[in-house]
Amino acid sequence: MGFITSNFRPTKGFVFAMMAAAGAFLGMLVGLANNQLIGGIAVLAAYSAVLGGGVFYMAPHKRLGQAVIFAATLALGYVTMAGGGAVLGLIYGAFLAWFAYWIGTGEYRTSLLPYLTPGQVLWHYSFRLICASIFIFLITPILVVLPLSFNAEDFFTFTPEMLRLDPEGYSLKHYRDFFTNNEWQRSFQNSLIIAPIATIISVSLGTLAAIGLSQSHVPGRRAIMAILISPMIVPLIISATGMFFFYSQIGNILEDSLGFNKDFVGYVKVILAHAVLGVPFVIITVTATLVGFDRSLTRAAANMGADPVTTFFRVQMPLILPGVISGGLFAFITSFDEVVVVLFVGSASQKTLPWQMFTGLREQISPTILAVATILVVISIGLLTTVELLRRRSERLRGMSPG
Amino acid sequence: MSDATQNGPMLAADGTPLKRSLARSLRNQKLRALALISPLLIFVLLSFIFPIASMLFRSVENEIVGNVLPQSKVQLEAWDGQSDVPAPLYRAMYYDMFAAAEAKRHTRLGTRLNYEVSGMSSLFRQSGRKLDKPGKDLLKDFKKLDAAWAKGGAIYALMAGDPADARDTALAATKRAEISAMVGETIPASFDFAPSARVSAMLPATADAFMAYAAFEGGIDGKNLAKGKPWETVFVALAEDLQTADATGYNGPHADLLAQAIAAKDSIAAPDYGAIFAKIDKDWAKASTWQTIKTHSPTFTNGYFLNAIDMRRTAEGAAWQPEDKQILLTLFGRTLIMSLIITGSCILLGYPVAYILANLPMRTSNLLMILVLLPFWTSLLVRTSAWKVMLQQQGVINDVLVWLGLVADEARLVMINNELGTIIAMTHILLPFMILPMYSVMQTIPPSYVRAAKSLGATNWTTFWRVYFPQSVPGIGAGSILVFILAIGYYITPEIVGGTKGVFISNRIAYHISSSLNWGLAAALGTILLAVVLILYWAYDKIVGIDNVKLG
């Protein structure tokens, strides 16, 4: 048995069989939809085999052959099933045109090791297919929300107008609702007040503690670490329950004995609760950054006469800043995204965006939630990009290869 | 070198022994580290660890019976629970209940006992309303003797006695403590009423009842005692005292009134406390009612924990709840099983993805990583609402299936508001937490091992199963524990997509906190959940090490 070399060509039988298999798969779906399973499979398998295989062997010019397959399939889809069929024909035509030449020319083998058996090649591509479907599972729910938020109707589903790509079916009314409705705006503002302040508290205290923890001699480091990480480990519902009792007592003291304004006390309670929840993220990211920190730099600074504060701000801080910022982003998203604790600790005037969404999902379902969801997805893409850039910068600063 | 040749200890540059100098510098380092850590440590201890600890304490704390019924609690402890309810218990219960009803605390106690035996709440509520009657009847009898008894200040003047009298401060202190424990407020020091010691010795029950009234109305509500009408209990107590009181030689205020009443004591019936309770509600005549109160009167109880595992505390010890009330063990079981299923499906879906991410060229895998990180960074509510959109009967998945004809329009799949909905949505939400630790472990597996195995003649499967997989197990372990810990305490997603069948123990905790207000049970459930999570956390620390947790 010899190695398969780069001028490998699959047999004609194989090419026709693969085309027929692709057609049969689509035929199964279409056939099921029209209650003609056998007929659907047979017709589409035959069509794909004849067209895909036939055009490939008769048209040596790749672009021309692909155009023929694409056009023919699109036309077939449009003729047989009109609107929806055209979309299906478009997709399948593009697929078949690519697939015929990918299989026929033997291109599917070129990127693989030449000595693989056909079974191994099949497994290679099946595995890719499995992974692709898992990635689709991961990303579809997020993508589905985006077009639905432009729904012109008050439904959570795709209307026929939307499927026909009719502009009538789309509108910005849910976004308008979000930006004009008092309740949504108020909750958005509350989120924008609470999350940044909670982040500042957890970042400033957390960074100091992380620097302390990374010193060489810390008595009881494991116990301290366990305590500081615990807000992340303890289930939120338990944290929320504990804080509910605790902060209602604190709130009473602040309001009755010290005479603070009720709203102000409410914000203080929620902010402190969120700050605690953000602490573990800051600790983890900053200690991870400090692990790679070169201690001789601070010694050098001290050697040249800098006092500890100057050393911290001029030498250490710039180097660990990426870690601090990404810890801060984690703390921010924790607070910005948090429902359970604010539900228990806060009162109606501290209603945050997630809280509003939660009540919306439970009680009066409105597609405004999807508009908000889309905005939040855009925000999270921004955050993700920032964190990723920071991580690379941090690794570059520490002289690691970007990974 | 000169130091070493001397006989003394080695010296540092400033002349102190080197050993001491090093110890001092080490101590300074430790202090500096602690000084940096302490602000956060104190913050977390105060606003996180302490609240949770005090919440855990609520699961065994049962002060309410002792606070609301302080005298009865003493009598209940003396009673064996088998024989007839003793007279002193009836008596103590009458005065305790009356004070509790005035302070509107009897309904709370009723609610508390209703968690254990249904019907207690309405019994207490109704009894509170009917307790006035015996005292009102007695007041009429007193009025017949002399109309002065009905005047507001009469009893007050009698109890206060001569301004020159010694005060019964012991009684005052006891009652103040009882009332303030019951109400949960402190009585201000400016309220300083105490009955005259002489009168208190002569009319002990009346002084006791009046002081309870005084501590509540005067101390808590700040009313003017000299004008207000005392509670009906005072007349009941007075009727009791009259039978034995000896007022000869007493010359304080209203001495004549008292002497007249003692002379006419035969026309004023001594109260029969047992009969009072029998008249209020027939439930009070049953020993079981009293047994229930006795069973739940200790300051610390295991009752909530027993309730949390579908048992209850009875006079005979722990017993199973009636069949129709046994839901919590099922719920614990379901939480565990569903968390396991979610962890399992995360492993199944996460392993191939982590593998391909770790083995593709860096540029491609970084691009694909975005598909994992984007869900990770997207708001939980967004993902949950997305799944609601996807899984509904009129949702995207059903629409696609109907369009493809795989499912008939009238037989759309039910995928939401049940276990399936929770499992799908939570698998999606927790999947990144499985992929990321797996990926970081797989990245460290050297590809040369796989190549070596293959060049030694192993098949693909053997290479994977005997060489690659064992090295990736730590990643599976880390991811599984992380996902399981997160899943077992989830609240939001089951609440929205779980319906009634797909909810977790957390939803029950939230229900008991915000709707049924059975905080003790919520705390007990929370304690059990927390114990499970901490054990897993400990295992995680042993396997992975908490320092090795990485984000993003």
mmCIF file of N, CA, C and O in Angstrom, chain A residues 29 32-33 120 134 137-138 141-142 145 148 156-157 208-209 216-217 222 231 233 238-239 241 243 245-247 276 279 284 330 337 339 344 358 361-362 380-381 384 387 392, chain B residues 26 29-30 36 40 43 46-48 51 55 58 349 353 366 373-375 377 379-381 385-389 392 394 404-406 428 460 495-496 513 519 526 537 541 549 551:
data_model
loop_
_atom_site.group_PDB
_atom_site.id
_atom_site.type_symbol
_atom_site.label_atom_id
_atom_site.label_comp_id
_atom_site.label_asym_id
_atom_site.label_seq_id
_atom_site.Cartn_x
_atom_site.Cartn_y
_atom_site.Cartn_z
ATOM 1 N N LEU A 29 -34.844 15.909 4.911
ATOM 2 C CA LEU A 29 -35.485 17.035 5.597
ATOM 3 C C LEU A 29 -36.677 17.556 4.800
ATOM 4 O O LEU A 29 -37.776 17.704 5.320
ATOM 5 N N LEU A 32 -39.526 14.994 4.625
ATOM 6 C CA LEU A 32 -40.294 14.926 5.863
ATOM 7 C C LEU A 32 -41.279 16.074 5.930
ATOM 8 O O LEU A 32 -42.431 15.912 6.325
ATOM 9 N N ALA A 33 -40.810 17.263 5.513
ATOM 10 C CA ALA A 33 -41.668 18.437 5.589
ATOM 11 C C ALA A 33 -42.881 18.272 4.678
ATOM 12 O O ALA A 33 -43.936 18.827 4.950
ATOM 13 N N GLN A 120 -10.147 7.200 8.858
ATOM 14 C CA GLN A 120 -9.597 8.296 9.659
ATOM 15 C C GLN A 120 -9.985 9.655 9.087
ATOM 16 O O GLN A 120 -10.251 10.586 9.827
ATOM 17 N N ILE A 134 -21.451 22.027 18.201
ATOM 18 C CA ILE A 134 -21.395 22.517 19.581
ATOM 19 C C ILE A 134 -21.174 24.031 19.593
ATOM 20 O O ILE A 134 -21.785 24.761 20.378
ATOM 21 N N PHE A 137 -24.377 25.549 18.924
ATOM 22 C CA PHE A 137 -25.188 25.510 20.147
ATOM 23 C C PHE A 137 -24.800 26.654 21.082
ATOM 24 O O PHE A 137 -25.635 27.293 21.711
ATOM 25 N N LEU A 138 -23.487 26.922 21.164
ATOM 26 C CA LEU A 138 -23.016 27.969 22.069
ATOM 27 C C LEU A 138 -23.463 29.359 21.617
ATOM 28 O O LEU A 138 -23.796 30.205 22.439
ATOM 29 N N PRO A 141 -28.154 30.913 20.570
ATOM 30 C CA PRO A 141 -29.102 31.655 21.395
ATOM 31 C C PRO A 141 -28.803 33.149 21.421
ATOM 32 O O PRO A 141 -29.712 33.968 21.432
ATOM 33 N N ILE A 142 -27.513 33.476 21.398
ATOM 34 C CA ILE A 142 -27.155 34.891 21.454
ATOM 35 C C ILE A 142 -27.468 35.566 20.123
ATOM 36 O O ILE A 142 -27.960 36.696 20.101
ATOM 37 N N VAL A 145 -31.351 36.289 19.403
ATOM 38 C CA VAL A 145 -31.948 37.437 20.085
ATOM 39 C C VAL A 145 -31.836 38.699 19.233
ATOM 40 O O VAL A 145 -32.746 39.522 19.215
ATOM 41 N N LEU A 148 -34.577 39.232 16.506
ATOM 42 C CA LEU A 148 -35.901 39.274 17.139
ATOM 43 C C LEU A 148 -36.165 40.609 17.824
ATOM 44 O O LEU A 148 -37.307 41.013 17.983
ATOM 45 N N PHE A 156 -42.415 37.164 20.792
ATOM 46 C CA PHE A 156 -41.069 36.646 21.009
ATOM 47 C C PHE A 156 -40.652 35.728 19.861
ATOM 48 O O PHE A 156 -39.711 34.979 19.982
ATOM 49 N N THR A 157 -41.417 35.721 18.762
ATOM 50 C CA THR A 157 -41.123 34.774 17.679
ATOM 51 C C THR A 157 -40.916 35.516 16.372
ATOM 52 O O THR A 157 -41.248 36.687 16.246
ATOM 53 N N LEU A 208 -4.894 46.062 46.787
ATOM 54 C CA LEU A 208 -4.017 46.138 47.963
ATOM 55 C C LEU A 208 -3.836 44.754 48.575
ATOM 56 O O LEU A 208 -2.709 44.323 48.864
ATOM 57 N N ALA A 209 -4.964 44.053 48.756
ATOM 58 C CA ALA A 209 -4.887 42.742 49.402
ATOM 59 C C ALA A 209 -4.102 41.758 48.547
ATOM 60 O O ALA A 209 -3.329 40.950 49.068
ATOM 61 N N SER A 216 6.233 37.329 50.311
ATOM 62 C CA SER A 216 6.736 35.967 50.508
ATOM 63 C C SER A 216 6.320 35.374 51.858
ATOM 64 O O SER A 216 6.162 34.178 51.965
ATOM 65 N N HIS A 217 6.170 36.229 52.879
ATOM 66 C CA HIS A 217 5.817 35.644 54.182
ATOM 67 C C HIS A 217 4.478 36.192 54.627
ATOM 68 O O HIS A 217 4.407 37.293 55.157
ATOM 69 N N ARG A 222 -3.368 30.548 53.174
ATOM 70 C CA ARG A 222 -4.444 29.718 52.614
ATOM 71 C C ARG A 222 -5.802 30.079 53.197
ATOM 72 O O ARG A 222 -6.791 30.191 52.480
ATOM 73 N N PRO A 231 -16.893 34.575 48.489
ATOM 74 C CA PRO A 231 -18.096 35.103 47.831
ATOM 75 C C PRO A 231 -18.349 34.501 46.460
ATOM 76 O O PRO A 231 -19.483 34.469 45.992
ATOM 77 N N ILE A 233 -17.638 31.293 45.741
ATOM 78 C CA ILE A 233 -17.937 29.873 45.895
ATOM 79 C C ILE A 233 -19.323 29.662 46.489
ATOM 80 O O ILE A 233 -20.060 28.791 46.060
ATOM 81 N N ILE A 238 -27.532 31.752 48.832
ATOM 82 C CA ILE A 238 -27.182 31.741 50.251
ATOM 83 C C ILE A 238 -26.590 33.088 50.644
ATOM 84 O O ILE A 238 -26.942 33.656 51.683
ATOM 85 N N SER A 239 -25.710 33.625 49.787
ATOM 86 C CA SER A 239 -25.173 34.961 50.064
ATOM 87 C C SER A 239 -26.325 35.949 50.181
ATOM 88 O O SER A 239 -26.363 36.771 51.107
ATOM 89 N N THR A 241 -29.448 35.444 50.945
ATOM 90 C CA THR A 241 -30.227 35.256 52.163
ATOM 91 C C THR A 241 -29.526 35.863 53.367
ATOM 92 O O THR A 241 -30.131 36.602 54.148
ATOM 93 N N MET A 243 -27.202 38.173 53.412
ATOM 94 C CA MET A 243 -27.128 39.627 53.311
ATOM 95 C C MET A 243 -28.498 40.265 53.556
ATOM 96 O O MET A 243 -28.585 41.373 54.055
ATOM 97 N N PHE A 245 -30.819 39.427 55.699
ATOM 98 C CA PHE A 245 -31.014 39.660 57.132
ATOM 99 C C PHE A 245 -30.076 40.743 57.643
ATOM 100 O O PHE A 245 -30.470 41.654 58.362
ATOM 101 N N PHE A 246 -28.809 40.618 57.241
ATOM 102 C CA PHE A 246 -27.773 41.523 57.761
ATOM 103 C C PHE A 246 -28.055 42.963 57.357
ATOM 104 O O PHE A 246 -28.098 43.866 58.193
ATOM 105 N N TYR A 247 -28.293 43.180 56.060
ATOM 106 C CA TYR A 247 -28.427 44.563 55.599
ATOM 107 C C TYR A 247 -29.748 45.188 56.007
ATOM 108 O O TYR A 247 -29.849 46.411 56.063
ATOM 109 N N VAL A 276 -18.595 43.172 47.653
ATOM 110 C CA VAL A 276 -18.091 41.910 48.201
ATOM 111 C C VAL A 276 -18.085 40.832 47.126
ATOM 112 O O VAL A 276 -17.133 40.065 46.997
ATOM 113 N N VAL A 279 -15.061 41.060 44.796
ATOM 114 C CA VAL A 279 -13.719 40.921 45.357
ATOM 115 C C VAL A 279 -12.950 39.707 44.827
ATOM 116 O O VAL A 279 -11.801 39.842 44.400
ATOM 117 N N ILE A 284 -8.264 37.162 42.225
ATOM 118 C CA ILE A 284 -7.731 36.103 41.356
ATOM 119 C C ILE A 284 -6.926 36.692 40.200
ATOM 120 O O ILE A 284 -5.785 36.282 39.953
ATOM 121 N N PHE A 330 -14.180 42.252 35.409
ATOM 122 C CA PHE A 330 -14.913 41.110 35.948
ATOM 123 C C PHE A 330 -15.834 41.565 37.081
ATOM 124 O O PHE A 330 -17.006 41.164 37.155
ATOM 125 N N ASP A 337 -24.495 42.457 36.203
ATOM 126 C CA ASP A 337 -25.253 41.306 35.748
ATOM 127 C C ASP A 337 -26.014 40.636 36.886
ATOM 128 O O ASP A 337 -26.686 39.642 36.685
ATOM 129 N N VAL A 339 -28.543 39.620 39.810
ATOM 130 C CA VAL A 339 -29.965 39.776 40.112
ATOM 131 C C VAL A 339 -30.308 39.339 41.524
ATOM 132 O O VAL A 339 -31.030 40.041 42.235
ATOM 133 N N PHE A 344 -32.901 40.639 46.826
ATOM 134 C CA PHE A 344 -33.147 40.445 48.250
ATOM 135 C C PHE A 344 -32.767 41.679 49.056
ATOM 136 O O PHE A 344 -33.440 42.021 50.012
ATOM 137 N N PHE A 358 -35.579 40.465 34.807
ATOM 138 C CA PHE A 358 -36.071 39.271 35.510
ATOM 139 C C PHE A 358 -37.579 39.369 35.728
ATOM 140 O O PHE A 358 -38.319 38.438 35.405
ATOM 141 N N LEU A 361 -39.329 38.927 32.449
ATOM 142 C CA LEU A 361 -39.401 37.540 31.972
ATOM 143 C C LEU A 361 -40.423 36.743 32.751
ATOM 144 O O LEU A 361 -41.011 35.809 32.240
ATOM 145 N N ARG A 362 -40.594 37.098 34.012
ATOM 146 C CA ARG A 362 -41.496 36.305 34.842
ATOM 147 C C ARG A 362 -42.942 36.747 34.684
ATOM 148 O O ARG A 362 -43.842 35.941 34.709
ATOM 149 N N SER A 380 -21.139 43.460 26.044
ATOM 150 C CA SER A 380 -20.234 42.381 26.452
ATOM 151 C C SER A 380 -19.183 42.104 25.393
ATOM 152 O O SER A 380 -18.052 41.738 25.729
ATOM 153 N N ILE A 381 -19.544 42.324 24.104
ATOM 154 C CA ILE A 381 -18.508 42.174 23.070
ATOM 155 C C ILE A 381 -17.409 43.198 23.323
ATOM 156 O O ILE A 381 -16.210 42.871 23.268
ATOM 157 N N LEU A 384 -15.359 42.027 26.282
ATOM 158 C CA LEU A 384 -14.532 40.872 25.917
ATOM 159 C C LEU A 384 -13.295 41.327 25.150
ATOM 160 O O LEU A 384 -12.177 40.885 25.443
ATOM 161 N N VAL A 387 -10.812 43.010 27.543
ATOM 162 C CA VAL A 387 -10.090 42.059 28.395
ATOM 163 C C VAL A 387 -9.036 41.317 27.590
ATOM 164 O O VAL A 387 -7.894 41.128 28.034
ATOM 165 N N ARG A 392 -3.270 40.344 26.385
ATOM 166 C CA ARG A 392 -2.109 40.274 25.488
ATOM 167 C C ARG A 392 -1.069 41.296 25.890
ATOM 168 O O ARG A 392 0.121 41.009 25.924
ATOM 169 N N LEU B 26 11.769 40.014 59.363
ATOM 170 C CA LEU B 26 10.720 39.086 58.941
ATOM 171 C C LEU B 26 9.381 39.516 59.510
ATOM 172 O O LEU B 26 8.356 39.527 58.824
ATOM 173 N N GLN B 29 8.034 42.392 57.642
ATOM 174 C CA GLN B 29 7.455 41.976 56.363
ATOM 175 C C GLN B 29 6.064 41.409 56.544
ATOM 176 O O GLN B 29 5.137 41.743 55.802
ATOM 177 N N LYS B 30 5.928 40.544 57.570
ATOM 178 C CA LYS B 30 4.616 39.937 57.821
ATOM 179 C C LYS B 30 3.603 41.007 58.162
ATOM 180 O O LYS B 30 2.472 40.996 57.673
ATOM 181 N N LEU B 36 -1.634 45.312 54.440
ATOM 182 C CA LEU B 36 -2.224 45.477 53.104
ATOM 183 C C LEU B 36 -3.495 44.650 52.951
ATOM 184 O O LEU B 36 -4.460 45.070 52.315
ATOM 185 N N LEU B 40 -9.394 44.672 53.319
ATOM 186 C CA LEU B 40 -10.315 43.823 52.558
ATOM 187 C C LEU B 40 -10.809 42.670 53.419
ATOM 188 O O LEU B 40 -11.991 42.327 53.401
ATOM 189 N N PHE B 43 -13.420 43.841 55.659
ATOM 190 C CA PHE B 43 -14.627 44.123 54.866
ATOM 191 C C PHE B 43 -15.374 42.832 54.541
ATOM 192 O O PHE B 43 -16.588 42.731 54.760
ATOM 193 N N LEU B 46 -16.810 41.163 57.740
ATOM 194 C CA LEU B 46 -17.968 41.856 58.308
ATOM 195 C C LEU B 46 -19.186 41.752 57.414
ATOM 196 O O LEU B 46 -20.283 41.487 57.885
ATOM 197 N N SER B 47 -18.999 41.963 56.121
ATOM 198 C CA SER B 47 -20.189 42.086 55.283
ATOM 199 C C SER B 47 -20.481 40.814 54.508
ATOM 200 O O SER B 47 -21.434 40.797 53.745
ATOM 201 N N PHE B 48 -19.709 39.770 54.704
ATOM 202 C CA PHE B 48 -20.046 38.523 54.010
ATOM 203 C C PHE B 48 -20.053 37.320 54.951
ATOM 204 O O PHE B 48 -21.053 36.642 55.093
ATOM 205 N N PRO B 51 -22.630 37.882 57.995
ATOM 206 C CA PRO B 51 -24.042 37.672 57.638
ATOM 207 C C PRO B 51 -24.379 36.218 57.378
ATOM 208 O O PRO B 51 -25.428 35.736 57.792
ATOM 209 N N MET B 55 -26.869 33.907 59.435
ATOM 210 C CA MET B 55 -27.992 33.243 58.779
ATOM 211 C C MET B 55 -28.020 31.755 59.157
ATOM 212 O O MET B 55 -29.068 31.197 59.452
ATOM 213 N N ARG B 58 -29.631 31.127 62.374
ATOM 214 C CA ARG B 58 -31.090 31.134 62.368
ATOM 215 C C ARG B 58 -31.679 29.748 62.194
ATOM 216 O O ARG B 58 -32.837 29.516 62.544
ATOM 217 N N LEU B 349 -20.202 17.870 25.847
ATOM 218 C CA LEU B 349 -20.114 18.927 24.846
ATOM 219 C C LEU B 349 -18.799 19.692 24.955
ATOM 220 O O LEU B 349 -18.277 20.188 23.958
ATOM 221 N N VAL B 353 -14.817 20.351 22.191
ATOM 222 C CA VAL B 353 -14.493 21.752 21.907
ATOM 223 C C VAL B 353 -13.132 22.114 22.500
ATOM 224 O O VAL B 353 -12.280 22.707 21.833
ATOM 225 N N ASN B 366 -7.723 30.939 18.524
ATOM 226 C CA ASN B 366 -8.072 32.209 19.157
ATOM 227 C C ASN B 366 -9.385 32.751 18.620
ATOM 228 O O ASN B 366 -10.191 33.299 19.373
ATOM 229 N N LEU B 373 -16.005 32.518 24.583
ATOM 230 C CA LEU B 373 -15.932 33.617 25.542
ATOM 231 C C LEU B 373 -17.119 34.568 25.436
ATOM 232 O O LEU B 373 -17.513 35.164 26.431
ATOM 233 N N LEU B 374 -17.693 34.676 24.242
ATOM 234 C CA LEU B 374 -18.818 35.609 24.107
ATOM 235 C C LEU B 374 -20.001 35.190 24.988
ATOM 236 O O LEU B 374 -20.502 36.012 25.750
ATOM 237 N N PRO B 375 -20.423 33.912 24.967
ATOM 238 C CA PRO B 375 -21.478 33.515 25.902
ATOM 239 C C PRO B 375 -21.055 33.733 27.357
ATOM 240 O O PRO B 375 -21.860 34.125 28.189
ATOM 241 N N TRP B 377 -19.227 36.018 28.591
ATOM 242 C CA TRP B 377 -19.292 37.424 28.986
ATOM 243 C C TRP B 377 -20.682 38.003 28.853
ATOM 244 O O TRP B 377 -20.944 39.125 29.282
ATOM 245 N N SER B 379 -24.556 38.629 29.518
ATOM 246 C CA SER B 379 -25.369 38.627 30.725
ATOM 247 C C SER B 379 -26.188 37.346 30.841
ATOM 248 O O SER B 379 -26.714 36.829 29.867
ATOM 249 N N LEU B 380 -26.241 36.845 32.068
ATOM 250 C CA LEU B 380 -27.010 35.641 32.365
ATOM 251 C C LEU B 380 -28.466 35.806 31.957
ATOM 252 O O LEU B 380 -29.080 34.899 31.394
ATOM 253 N N LEU B 381 -29.013 36.990 32.221
ATOM 254 C CA LEU B 381 -30.410 37.237 31.884
ATOM 255 C C LEU B 381 -30.625 37.196 30.380
ATOM 256 O O LEU B 381 -31.646 36.719 29.905
ATOM 257 N N SER B 385 -33.112 34.650 28.703
ATOM 258 C CA SER B 385 -34.252 35.072 27.879
ATOM 259 C C SER B 385 -34.111 34.505 26.472
ATOM 260 O O SER B 385 -35.110 34.146 25.851
ATOM 261 N N ALA B 386 -32.875 34.376 25.981
ATOM 262 C CA ALA B 386 -32.689 33.772 24.667
ATOM 263 C C ALA B 386 -33.237 32.348 24.658
ATOM 264 O O ALA B 386 -33.904 31.934 23.714
ATOM 265 N N TRP B 387 -32.976 31.604 25.730
ATOM 266 C CA TRP B 387 -33.487 30.232 25.757
ATOM 267 C C TRP B 387 -34.985 30.199 25.882
ATOM 268 O O TRP B 387 -35.643 29.299 25.379
ATOM 269 N N LYS B 388 -35.526 31.179 26.561
ATOM 270 C CA LYS B 388 -36.981 31.246 26.618
ATOM 271 C C LYS B 388 -37.531 31.442 25.206
ATOM 272 O O LYS B 388 -38.503 30.795 24.805
ATOM 273 N N VAL B 389 -36.882 32.319 24.443
ATOM 274 C CA VAL B 389 -37.295 32.563 23.063
ATOM 275 C C VAL B 389 -37.146 31.296 22.228
ATOM 276 O O VAL B 389 -37.999 30.960 21.414
ATOM 277 N N GLN B 392 -39.716 28.020 23.699
ATOM 278 C CA GLN B 392 -41.167 28.116 23.832
ATOM 279 C C GLN B 392 -41.885 27.249 22.806
ATOM 280 O O GLN B 392 -41.320 26.883 21.793
ATOM 281 N N GLN B 394 -44.161 28.334 20.860
ATOM 282 C CA GLN B 394 -44.157 29.143 19.645
ATOM 283 C C GLN B 394 -42.748 29.650 19.361
ATOM 284 O O GLN B 394 -42.559 30.650 18.689
ATOM 285 N N LEU B 404 -39.754 22.272 9.044
ATOM 286 C CA LEU B 404 -39.131 21.130 8.394
ATOM 287 C C LEU B 404 -40.074 19.951 8.341
ATOM 288 O O LEU B 404 -39.813 18.970 7.648
ATOM 289 N N GLY B 405 -41.156 20.014 9.094
ATOM 290 C CA GLY B 405 -42.118 18.930 9.089
ATOM 291 C C GLY B 405 -41.759 17.788 10.010
ATOM 292 O O GLY B 405 -42.372 16.740 9.986
ATOM 293 N N LEU B 406 -40.721 17.961 10.836
ATOM 294 C CA LEU B 406 -40.337 16.885 11.753
ATOM 295 C C LEU B 406 -41.355 16.760 12.876
ATOM 296 O O LEU B 406 -41.445 15.740 13.538
ATOM 297 N N HIS B 428 -26.009 25.199 28.524
ATOM 298 C CA HIS B 428 -25.456 26.265 27.688
ATOM 299 C C HIS B 428 -24.766 27.323 28.535
ATOM 300 O O HIS B 428 -23.666 27.776 28.225
ATOM 301 N N ASN B 460 -5.341 4.950 16.642
ATOM 302 C CA ASN B 460 -5.829 6.255 17.072
ATOM 303 C C ASN B 460 -6.546 6.177 18.415
ATOM 304 O O ASN B 460 -6.348 6.998 19.290
ATOM 305 N N GLU B 495 -35.767 29.338 37.763
ATOM 306 C CA GLU B 495 -36.964 30.111 38.076
ATOM 307 C C GLU B 495 -37.693 30.515 36.786
ATOM 308 O O GLU B 495 -38.912 30.526 36.736
ATOM 309 N N ILE B 496 -36.915 30.844 35.746
ATOM 310 C CA ILE B 496 -37.551 31.352 34.534
ATOM 311 C C ILE B 496 -37.920 30.239 33.559
ATOM 312 O O ILE B 496 -39.001 30.246 32.998
ATOM 313 N N ILE B 513 -37.953 32.526 51.934
ATOM 314 C CA ILE B 513 -37.510 33.839 52.400
ATOM 315 C C ILE B 513 -38.550 34.895 52.050
ATOM 316 O O ILE B 513 -38.917 35.725 52.871
ATOM 317 N N TRP B 519 -38.273 31.638 57.743
ATOM 318 C CA TRP B 519 -36.846 31.913 57.593
ATOM 319 C C TRP B 519 -35.974 30.829 58.197
ATOM 320 O O TRP B 519 -34.885 30.540 57.711
ATOM 321 N N GLY B 526 -30.522 26.275 53.405
ATOM 322 C CA GLY B 526 -29.301 26.943 52.953
ATOM 323 C C GLY B 526 -28.064 26.322 53.586
ATOM 324 O O GLY B 526 -27.038 26.150 52.929
ATOM 325 N N TYR B 537 -15.972 22.270 47.373
ATOM 326 C CA TYR B 537 -14.948 23.305 47.283
ATOM 327 C C TYR B 537 -13.634 22.793 47.852
ATOM 328 O O TYR B 537 -12.561 22.990 47.286
ATOM 329 N N ASP B 541 -10.185 22.340 45.957
ATOM 330 C CA ASP B 541 -8.915 22.879 46.436
ATOM 331 C C ASP B 541 -7.847 21.795 46.470
ATOM 332 O O ASP B 541 -6.692 22.026 46.146
ATOM 333 N N VAL B 549 -7.093 28.877 39.993
ATOM 334 C CA VAL B 549 -8.276 29.246 39.223
ATOM 335 C C VAL B 549 -7.914 30.377 38.274
ATOM 336 O O VAL B 549 -7.272 31.345 38.671
ATOM 337 N N LEU B 551 -9.291 32.985 35.066
ATOM 338 C CA LEU B 551 -10.490 33.532 34.438
ATOM 339 C C LEU B 551 -10.136 34.023 33.057
ATOM 340 O O LEU B 551 -9.129 34.663 32.860
#
